[in-house]
Amino acid sequence: MINQADINSIKTYGADVIQTKISRIEDGTRKNYFSLLPSPERIRESIPNSFVIINPMNTVGGDGYWFAENDKAILIAVFDCMGHGHFASMMARTYIKLLRQIIDEQGIFFPNQVLLEIHTAVQKKFSNSTAKKSLIGTGADFGIVRINKAIREMEFSGAKMNLYQVSDGKLNVIKADRIQVGEYFDHDHEYVTHIIDLKKQQDSKFYLFSDGVTDLMGGPENKKFGSARLKQLLESIYPRTMEDQKKEMVSTLGKWQGSNMALDDVLLMGFSY
Amino acid sequence: MEVNKEEFESTCRLFIESVSNYFSVMTDHDSEINVPFLKDITQLELKQYTGMIGISGNKQGYVYFSANQDLFEELINIFIGIDDPDTDDLMDMAGEISNVIAGNIRASLGTNFIISVPLVFEGRPADLEFPEDTFVYVIPLTWRNHQAYVIVGLQ
């Protein structure tokens, strides 16, 4: 279960006296949501230089991640389901169950193959849905990396979620394919595998994140945080430890948002191997 | 307890309209609202799953939407098409419906009506405390043979 210390505090939008009197009761949906996610401590056991920032817009959300390891490889998946709130949380749960099945039970560790398996499973589950008034989007952005521990090589495949790599203080964006998983069932889905040689790029830092990070509204002119600002931030904190980076990112994003209500869930995972 | 009963009842009417609209618009099946009644907090019954929204701003209080598994199962089937939701899904559905009902009220009452994010629980937690000096109105409803309560408490 995810550690409470790793969760940013939720916004309650001003509910005060009444809320505090009953707040000793834990929100069951929030507990369920976070209990599905691997703990950042577990991830740090295998990747000491790593962090997770997760802040659903409400108590729960549609962003999630997965982590798996076997003798040969480490796999990290980050995803962002369409929408937010409780319905998105239901979809996030569906995706986590599929990731667990495909990666942990079937032992599939290749990112592009995992994406295709997930897409097929979601299609099977939802393409003939009996929903009379569908209120849920079944698609998700995905970024998956597999680290081959022996040869220190990383593979990345993405579905509308790029992998950011910062080396020597310069950001390089490794582009994902532009089609989500779990949507557009009439279209072919293929995902390219990008290979990154970690031996030659030992000091590289990598980031996968939901679009809630760049779409975060705030600042002096109430604008999106945006890709350019994120690039600048990641390049500026490049020399710092991942622990420090997390602190700086939480602080910067928090200041940017200020008192604005969040419009989407925020998830960012950073790591260096 | 000083309560402006007229104002309280008009607020309850807004909740009744919000709940009625939710079912008729979102599910195409009308709900039947039964006669609301005032209730002593200590004798308040809750059903299997309850979503609670705290209210602050001009009005202080809370609203609960409480129903049994069968109602949430049918809503999930209509909205998502899942036939076999698990407990986590049922609780998310309780949170979602509570959020929409309270959100509709906020749209009617304006920005000084502030609502919290939903807090969802199963059964009646032992440490559930109700604020004192709260006027509690229970609105029973039936939707497709499923019973539910909307419970409005305002100070």
Coordinates of C-alpha atoms in Angstrom, one line a residue:
Chain A
M1 CA 0.0 0.0 0.0
I2 CA 1.2 3.5 -0.9
N3 CA 2.6 5.4 2.1
Q4 CA 0.5 8.4 3.2
A5 CA 3.7 10.5 3.3
D6 CA 3.9 10.1 -0.5
I7 CA 0.5 11.4 -1.1
N8 CA 0.0 15.1 -1.4
S9 CA -2.8 16.5 0.7
I10 CA -6.2 16.6 -1.0
K11 CA -8.1 19.8 -1.5
T12 CA -11.3 20.0 0.3
Y13 CA -12.3 23.3 -1.1
G14 CA -13.2 25.0 2.1
A15 CA -15.3 22.4 3.9
D16 CA -14.6 23.2 7.5
V17 CA -16.3 22.6 10.8
I18 CA -18.6 19.8 9.8
Q19 CA -16.0 18.1 7.8
T20 CA -13.5 18.0 10.6
K21 CA -16.0 16.5 12.9
I22 CA -16.4 13.4 10.8
S23 CA -13.0 13.4 9.1
R24 CA -11.8 10.6 11.5
I25 CA -13.6 8.3 9.1
E26 CA -11.4 7.3 6.3
D27 CA -12.8 7.7 2.8
G28 CA -13.2 4.1 1.6
T29 CA -12.7 5.0 -2.1
R30 CA -9.5 6.8 -1.5
K31 CA -8.2 3.9 0.6
N32 CA -9.1 1.5 -2.2
Y33 CA -7.5 3.6 -4.8
F34 CA -4.1 4.0 -3.1
S35 CA -4.1 0.4 -1.8
L36 CA -3.8 -0.8 -5.4
L37 CA -0.7 1.1 -6.2
P38 CA 2.7 -0.2 -5.5
S39 CA 4.5 1.7 -2.7
P40 CA 7.2 4.1 -3.7
E41 CA 9.3 2.4 -1.0
R42 CA 9.1 -0.9 -2.9
I43 CA 10.1 0.8 -6.1
R44 CA 13.1 2.5 -4.3
E45 CA 14.3 -1.0 -3.2
S46 CA 15.0 -1.7 -6.9
I47 CA 15.5 1.8 -8.1
P48 CA 16.9 3.8 -5.2
N49 CA 16.9 7.0 -7.3
S50 CA 13.2 7.2 -8.0
F51 CA 10.1 9.1 -6.8
V52 CA 6.4 9.3 -7.4
I53 CA 4.2 12.3 -7.1
I54 CA 0.5 11.5 -7.2
N55 CA -2.3 13.9 -6.6
P56 CA -5.8 13.0 -7.8
M57 CA -8.0 15.9 -8.5
N58 CA -10.6 14.6 -6.1
T59 CA -10.1 11.9 -3.5
V60 CA -9.5 9.4 -6.2
G61 CA -8.6 9.6 -9.9
G62 CA -7.8 7.9 -13.1
D63 CA -4.0 8.1 -13.0
G64 CA -2.0 5.1 -11.9
Y65 CA 1.2 3.2 -12.2
W66 CA 2.5 -0.3 -11.9
F67 CA 5.9 -1.8 -11.0
A68 CA 7.2 -5.3 -11.5
E69 CA 10.5 -7.0 -11.3
N70 CA 11.9 -10.4 -12.2
D71 CA 15.4 -11.9 -12.4
K72 CA 16.2 -10.1 -15.6
A73 CA 14.2 -7.0 -15.8
I74 CA 12.3 -4.2 -14.1
L75 CA 9.1 -2.8 -15.5
I76 CA 7.5 0.5 -14.8
A77 CA 4.1 1.5 -16.3
V78 CA 2.4 4.9 -15.9
F79 CA -1.1 5.5 -17.2
D80 CA -3.7 8.2 -17.3
C81 CA -7.3 7.2 -17.9
M82 CA -9.7 9.5 -19.6
G83 CA -11.7 11.8 -17.2
H84 CA -11.3 12.0 -13.5
G85 CA -13.1 11.3 -10.3
H86 CA -14.9 8.1 -9.3
F87 CA -15.6 6.8 -12.8
A88 CA -12.0 7.3 -13.9
S89 CA -11.0 5.5 -10.7
M90 CA -13.1 2.5 -11.7
M91 CA -11.2 2.4 -15.1
A92 CA -7.9 2.9 -13.3
R93 CA -8.7 -0.2 -11.2
T94 CA -9.6 -2.1 -14.4
Y95 CA -6.2 -1.2 -15.8
I96 CA -4.3 -2.1 -12.7
K97 CA -6.0 -5.5 -12.6
L98 CA -5.0 -6.0 -16.3
L99 CA -1.4 -5.0 -15.6
R100 CA -1.2 -7.4 -12.8
Q101 CA -2.6 -10.2 -14.9
I102 CA -0.5 -9.5 -18.0
I103 CA 2.8 -8.7 -16.3
D104 CA 2.7 -10.5 -13.0
E105 CA 0.7 -13.6 -13.9
Q106 CA 1.5 -14.1 -17.6
G107 CA 5.1 -12.8 -17.2
I108 CA 4.9 -10.5 -20.3
F109 CA 7.6 -7.9 -19.8
F110 CA 8.0 -6.3 -23.2
P111 CA 6.5 -2.8 -23.2
N112 CA 4.9 -2.9 -26.7
Q113 CA 3.5 -6.3 -26.1
V114 CA 2.0 -5.2 -22.7
L115 CA 0.3 -2.3 -24.4
L116 CA -1.2 -4.5 -27.1
E117 CA -2.3 -7.1 -24.5
I118 CA -4.0 -4.3 -22.4
H119 CA -5.7 -2.9 -25.5
T120 CA -7.0 -6.2 -26.5
A121 CA -8.3 -7.0 -23.0
V122 CA -10.0 -3.6 -22.7
Q123 CA -11.6 -4.1 -26.1
K124 CA -12.8 -7.5 -25.1
K125 CA -14.3 -6.1 -21.9
F126 CA -15.9 -2.9 -23.2
S127 CA -16.4 -3.1 -27.0
N128 CA -19.7 -4.9 -26.6
S129 CA -20.6 -3.0 -23.4
T130 CA -24.2 -3.2 -22.4
A131 CA -24.0 0.3 -20.9
K132 CA -27.2 2.1 -21.9
K133 CA -25.8 5.6 -21.1
S134 CA -22.0 5.2 -21.1
L135 CA -20.5 7.8 -18.8
I136 CA -17.0 6.5 -19.0
G137 CA -14.1 6.8 -21.4
T138 CA -12.3 3.5 -21.7
G139 CA -9.0 4.8 -23.2
A140 CA -5.8 5.6 -21.4
D141 CA -2.4 7.2 -22.2
F142 CA 0.4 4.8 -21.3
G143 CA 4.1 4.9 -20.9
I144 CA 6.0 1.7 -20.2
V145 CA 9.7 1.1 -19.7
R146 CA 11.5 -2.2 -19.2
I147 CA 15.0 -2.1 -17.8
N148 CA 17.2 -5.1 -18.7
K149 CA 19.3 -5.3 -15.5
A150 CA 22.2 -7.4 -17.0
I151 CA 23.0 -5.3 -20.0
R152 CA 21.7 -2.0 -18.6
E153 CA 19.4 -1.3 -21.6
M154 CA 16.0 0.3 -21.4
E155 CA 13.1 -0.2 -23.8
F156 CA 10.2 2.3 -23.9
S157 CA 6.9 2.1 -25.6
G158 CA 4.2 4.8 -25.2
A159 CA 0.6 5.4 -26.1
K160 CA 0.2 9.2 -26.1
M161 CA 2.7 9.4 -23.2
N162 CA 6.2 10.5 -24.0
L163 CA 9.3 9.6 -22.0
Y164 CA 11.3 12.6 -20.9
Q165 CA 15.1 12.0 -20.6
V166 CA 17.4 14.6 -19.2
S167 CA 21.1 14.0 -19.9
D168 CA 23.9 16.6 -19.2
G169 CA 21.2 19.1 -18.3
K170 CA 19.4 18.8 -21.7
L171 CA 16.0 17.4 -22.2
N172 CA 15.3 14.9 -24.9
V173 CA 11.7 13.8 -25.6
I174 CA 11.3 10.2 -26.7
K175 CA 8.0 10.3 -28.5
A176 CA 5.2 7.9 -27.9
D177 CA 2.8 6.6 -30.6
R178 CA -0.2 8.8 -30.9
I179 CA -3.0 6.3 -30.2
Q180 CA -4.3 5.5 -26.8
V181 CA -4.9 2.0 -25.6
G182 CA -8.5 1.0 -24.8
E183 CA -10.0 3.2 -27.5
Y184 CA -10.5 3.3 -31.3
F185 CA -11.2 -0.4 -31.5
D186 CA -11.6 -0.3 -35.3
H187 CA -8.1 1.0 -35.8
D188 CA -4.9 -1.1 -35.7
H189 CA -2.7 -0.5 -32.7
E190 CA 1.0 -0.8 -33.0
Y191 CA 3.6 0.6 -30.6
V192 CA 7.2 1.2 -31.5
T193 CA 9.9 0.1 -29.1
H194 CA 12.6 2.7 -28.4
I195 CA 15.9 1.4 -27.1
I196 CA 18.0 3.5 -24.7
D197 CA 21.5 2.3 -23.7
L198 CA 21.9 3.1 -20.1
K199 CA 25.6 2.2 -20.1
K200 CA 26.3 5.2 -22.3
Q201 CA 23.9 7.5 -20.5
Q202 CA 24.6 6.7 -16.9
D203 CA 23.6 10.0 -15.5
S204 CA 20.4 10.3 -17.4
K205 CA 17.2 11.0 -15.5
F206 CA 13.8 9.8 -16.9
Y207 CA 10.3 11.0 -16.3
L208 CA 6.8 9.6 -17.2
F209 CA 3.8 11.8 -16.3
S210 CA 0.1 12.3 -16.9
D211 CA -1.0 15.4 -18.8
G212 CA -2.4 16.8 -15.6
V213 CA 1.2 18.0 -14.9
T214 CA 1.5 20.2 -18.0
D215 CA -2.2 21.1 -17.9
L216 CA -2.0 22.4 -14.3
M217 CA -3.6 25.8 -14.3
G218 CA -2.1 28.7 -12.3
G219 CA 0.7 31.1 -12.2
P220 CA 0.4 34.9 -12.5
E221 CA -1.7 34.8 -15.6
N222 CA -3.7 31.7 -14.9
K223 CA -2.2 29.6 -17.6
K224 CA -1.2 26.0 -18.0
F225 CA 2.1 25.0 -16.5
G226 CA 2.9 23.7 -20.0
S227 CA 5.7 21.6 -21.6
A228 CA 8.2 24.5 -21.9
R229 CA 8.0 25.3 -18.2
L230 CA 8.3 21.6 -17.3
K231 CA 11.4 21.3 -19.6
Q232 CA 13.0 24.3 -18.0
L233 CA 12.3 22.9 -14.5
L234 CA 13.6 19.4 -15.3
E235 CA 16.8 20.8 -16.8
S236 CA 17.4 23.2 -13.9
I237 CA 17.0 20.4 -11.3
Y238 CA 19.0 17.9 -13.2
P239 CA 22.1 17.9 -11.0
R240 CA 20.1 17.3 -7.8
T241 CA 19.2 14.0 -6.2
M242 CA 15.9 12.5 -7.1
E243 CA 14.7 13.1 -3.5
D244 CA 15.5 16.8 -3.9
Q245 CA 13.9 16.8 -7.3
K246 CA 10.7 15.5 -5.9
K247 CA 10.6 18.2 -3.2
E248 CA 11.3 20.9 -5.8
M249 CA 8.7 19.6 -8.2
V250 CA 6.0 19.4 -5.5
S251 CA 6.9 22.9 -4.3
T252 CA 7.0 24.4 -7.9
L253 CA 3.7 22.7 -8.9
G254 CA 2.0 23.7 -5.7
K255 CA 3.1 27.3 -6.0
W256 CA 2.0 27.3 -9.6
Q257 CA -1.5 26.0 -8.7
G258 CA -1.8 28.3 -5.8
S259 CA -5.5 28.4 -4.7
N260 CA -6.8 27.3 -8.1
M261 CA -8.9 24.2 -8.2
A262 CA -7.2 21.3 -10.0
L263 CA -8.8 20.4 -13.3
D264 CA -7.1 17.0 -13.7
D265 CA -5.2 14.4 -11.7
V266 CA -1.5 14.8 -11.4
L267 CA 1.0 11.9 -11.6
L268 CA 4.7 12.1 -12.2
M269 CA 7.3 9.4 -11.8
G270 CA 11.0 10.1 -12.0
F271 CA 13.9 7.7 -11.9
S272 CA 17.5 7.2 -12.7
Y273 CA 19.1 3.7 -13.1
Chain B
M1 CA -31.9 24.8 18.4
E2 CA -32.6 27.8 16.3
V3 CA -33.6 26.8 12.8
N4 CA -35.3 28.7 10.1
K5 CA -37.6 25.8 9.1
E6 CA -38.9 27.5 6.0
E7 CA -35.4 28.0 4.7
F8 CA -34.4 24.5 5.7
E9 CA -37.3 23.0 3.8
S10 CA -36.6 25.1 0.7
T11 CA -33.0 23.7 0.8
C12 CA -34.4 20.2 1.1
R13 CA -36.6 20.8 -1.9
L14 CA -33.4 21.6 -3.9
F15 CA -31.9 18.3 -2.8
I16 CA -35.2 16.4 -3.8
E17 CA -35.1 18.1 -7.2
S18 CA -31.4 17.3 -7.6
V19 CA -31.9 13.6 -6.8
S20 CA -35.0 13.4 -9.0
N21 CA -33.2 15.0 -11.9
Y22 CA -30.2 12.7 -11.5
F23 CA -32.3 9.6 -11.9
S24 CA -34.6 10.9 -14.6
V25 CA -31.9 12.5 -16.8
M26 CA -29.0 10.2 -16.2
T27 CA -30.9 6.9 -16.2
D28 CA -34.2 7.6 -18.1
H29 CA -36.0 6.1 -15.2
D30 CA -37.8 8.3 -12.7
S31 CA -37.4 7.9 -9.0
E32 CA -40.3 8.0 -6.6
I33 CA -39.7 10.4 -3.8
N34 CA -41.5 9.4 -0.6
V35 CA -42.6 11.7 2.2
P36 CA -39.5 13.3 3.9
F37 CA -39.4 13.1 7.6
L38 CA -37.3 14.6 10.4
K39 CA -35.2 12.2 12.3
D40 CA -33.3 12.0 15.6
I41 CA -29.7 11.6 14.6
T42 CA -29.1 8.8 17.0
Q43 CA -31.7 6.7 15.3
L44 CA -30.6 7.4 11.8
E45 CA -30.4 4.3 9.6
L46 CA -27.8 4.0 6.9
K47 CA -27.9 1.4 4.1
Q48 CA -24.9 -0.6 2.8
Y49 CA -22.9 2.1 1.1
T50 CA -23.0 5.8 1.8
G51 CA -21.5 8.8 0.2
M52 CA -21.2 11.9 2.4
I53 CA -20.6 15.5 1.2
G54 CA -19.7 18.2 3.7
I55 CA -21.3 21.6 3.2
S56 CA -19.8 24.9 4.3
G57 CA -20.1 28.5 3.4
N58 CA -23.4 30.2 3.9
K59 CA -24.9 26.9 5.1
Q60 CA -23.2 24.4 7.3
G61 CA -24.0 20.8 7.2
Y62 CA -23.8 17.6 5.2
V63 CA -25.7 15.4 2.8
Y64 CA -25.6 11.6 2.6
F65 CA -26.7 9.4 -0.2
S66 CA -27.2 5.9 1.2
A67 CA -28.3 2.8 -0.6
N68 CA -27.8 -0.9 -0.9
Q69 CA -25.6 -2.8 -3.3
D70 CA -28.5 -3.6 -5.7
L71 CA -29.1 0.1 -6.6
F72 CA -25.4 0.8 -7.2
E73 CA -25.0 -2.4 -9.2
E74 CA -27.8 -1.3 -11.5
L75 CA -26.4 2.2 -12.0
I76 CA -22.9 0.8 -12.8
N77 CA -24.5 -1.5 -15.4
I78 CA -26.3 1.4 -17.0
F79 CA -23.3 3.7 -17.0
I80 CA -20.4 1.4 -17.6
G81 CA -21.8 -1.9 -18.7
I82 CA -20.1 -4.0 -16.0
D83 CA -22.2 -6.8 -14.7
D84 CA -20.1 -7.9 -11.8
P85 CA -18.9 -4.8 -10.0
D86 CA -16.8 -5.4 -6.9
T87 CA -17.1 -3.6 -3.6
D88 CA -14.6 -0.9 -4.7
D89 CA -16.8 -0.2 -7.7
L90 CA -19.9 0.1 -5.6
M91 CA -18.2 2.6 -3.3
D92 CA -17.0 4.6 -6.2
M93 CA -20.5 4.7 -7.6
A94 CA -21.7 6.0 -4.2
G95 CA -19.1 8.7 -4.3
E96 CA -20.0 9.7 -7.8
I97 CA -23.7 10.0 -7.2
S98 CA -23.1 12.0 -4.0
N99 CA -20.8 14.3 -5.9
V100 CA -23.2 15.0 -8.7
I101 CA -26.2 15.6 -6.4
A102 CA -24.3 18.0 -4.3
G103 CA -22.7 19.6 -7.4
N104 CA -26.2 20.3 -8.8
I105 CA -27.2 22.0 -5.6
R106 CA -24.1 24.2 -5.7
A107 CA -25.1 25.2 -9.2
S108 CA -28.4 26.4 -7.8
L109 CA -27.2 28.0 -4.6
G110 CA -24.1 29.7 -5.9
T111 CA -20.5 30.0 -4.9
N112 CA -21.2 30.6 -1.2
F113 CA -22.4 27.0 -1.0
I114 CA -19.2 25.1 -0.7
I115 CA -19.1 21.3 -0.9
S116 CA -16.3 18.9 0.1
V117 CA -15.1 16.0 -1.9
P118 CA -17.2 12.9 -1.2
L119 CA -16.4 10.7 1.7
V120 CA -17.6 7.1 1.2
F121 CA -18.0 4.4 3.7
E122 CA -19.6 1.0 4.1
G123 CA -22.2 0.3 6.8
R124 CA -22.2 2.6 9.8
P125 CA -18.6 3.2 11.1
A126 CA -18.4 3.1 14.9
D127 CA -16.7 6.5 15.0
L128 CA -19.3 8.2 12.8
E129 CA -20.1 11.4 14.6
F130 CA -22.9 13.8 13.8
P131 CA -22.5 17.4 14.7
E132 CA -24.8 18.7 17.4
D133 CA -27.5 21.2 16.7
T134 CA -28.2 19.7 13.4
F135 CA -31.6 19.6 11.8
V136 CA -31.8 16.2 10.0
Y137 CA -34.2 15.6 7.1
V138 CA -34.5 12.1 5.7
I139 CA -35.8 11.8 2.1
P140 CA -36.6 8.2 1.2
L141 CA -36.8 7.4 -2.4
T142 CA -37.4 4.4 -4.6
W143 CA -35.7 3.9 -8.0
R144 CA -36.6 0.8 -10.0
N145 CA -37.6 -1.0 -6.8
H146 CA -34.4 -0.1 -5.0
Q147 CA -34.7 2.0 -1.9
A148 CA -32.3 4.7 -0.9
Y149 CA -32.1 7.7 1.5
V150 CA -30.9 11.2 1.0
I151 CA -30.1 12.6 4.4
V152 CA -29.7 16.3 4.7
G153 CA -28.3 17.8 7.9
L154 CA -28.0 21.6 8.2
Q155 CA -27.0 23.6 11.2

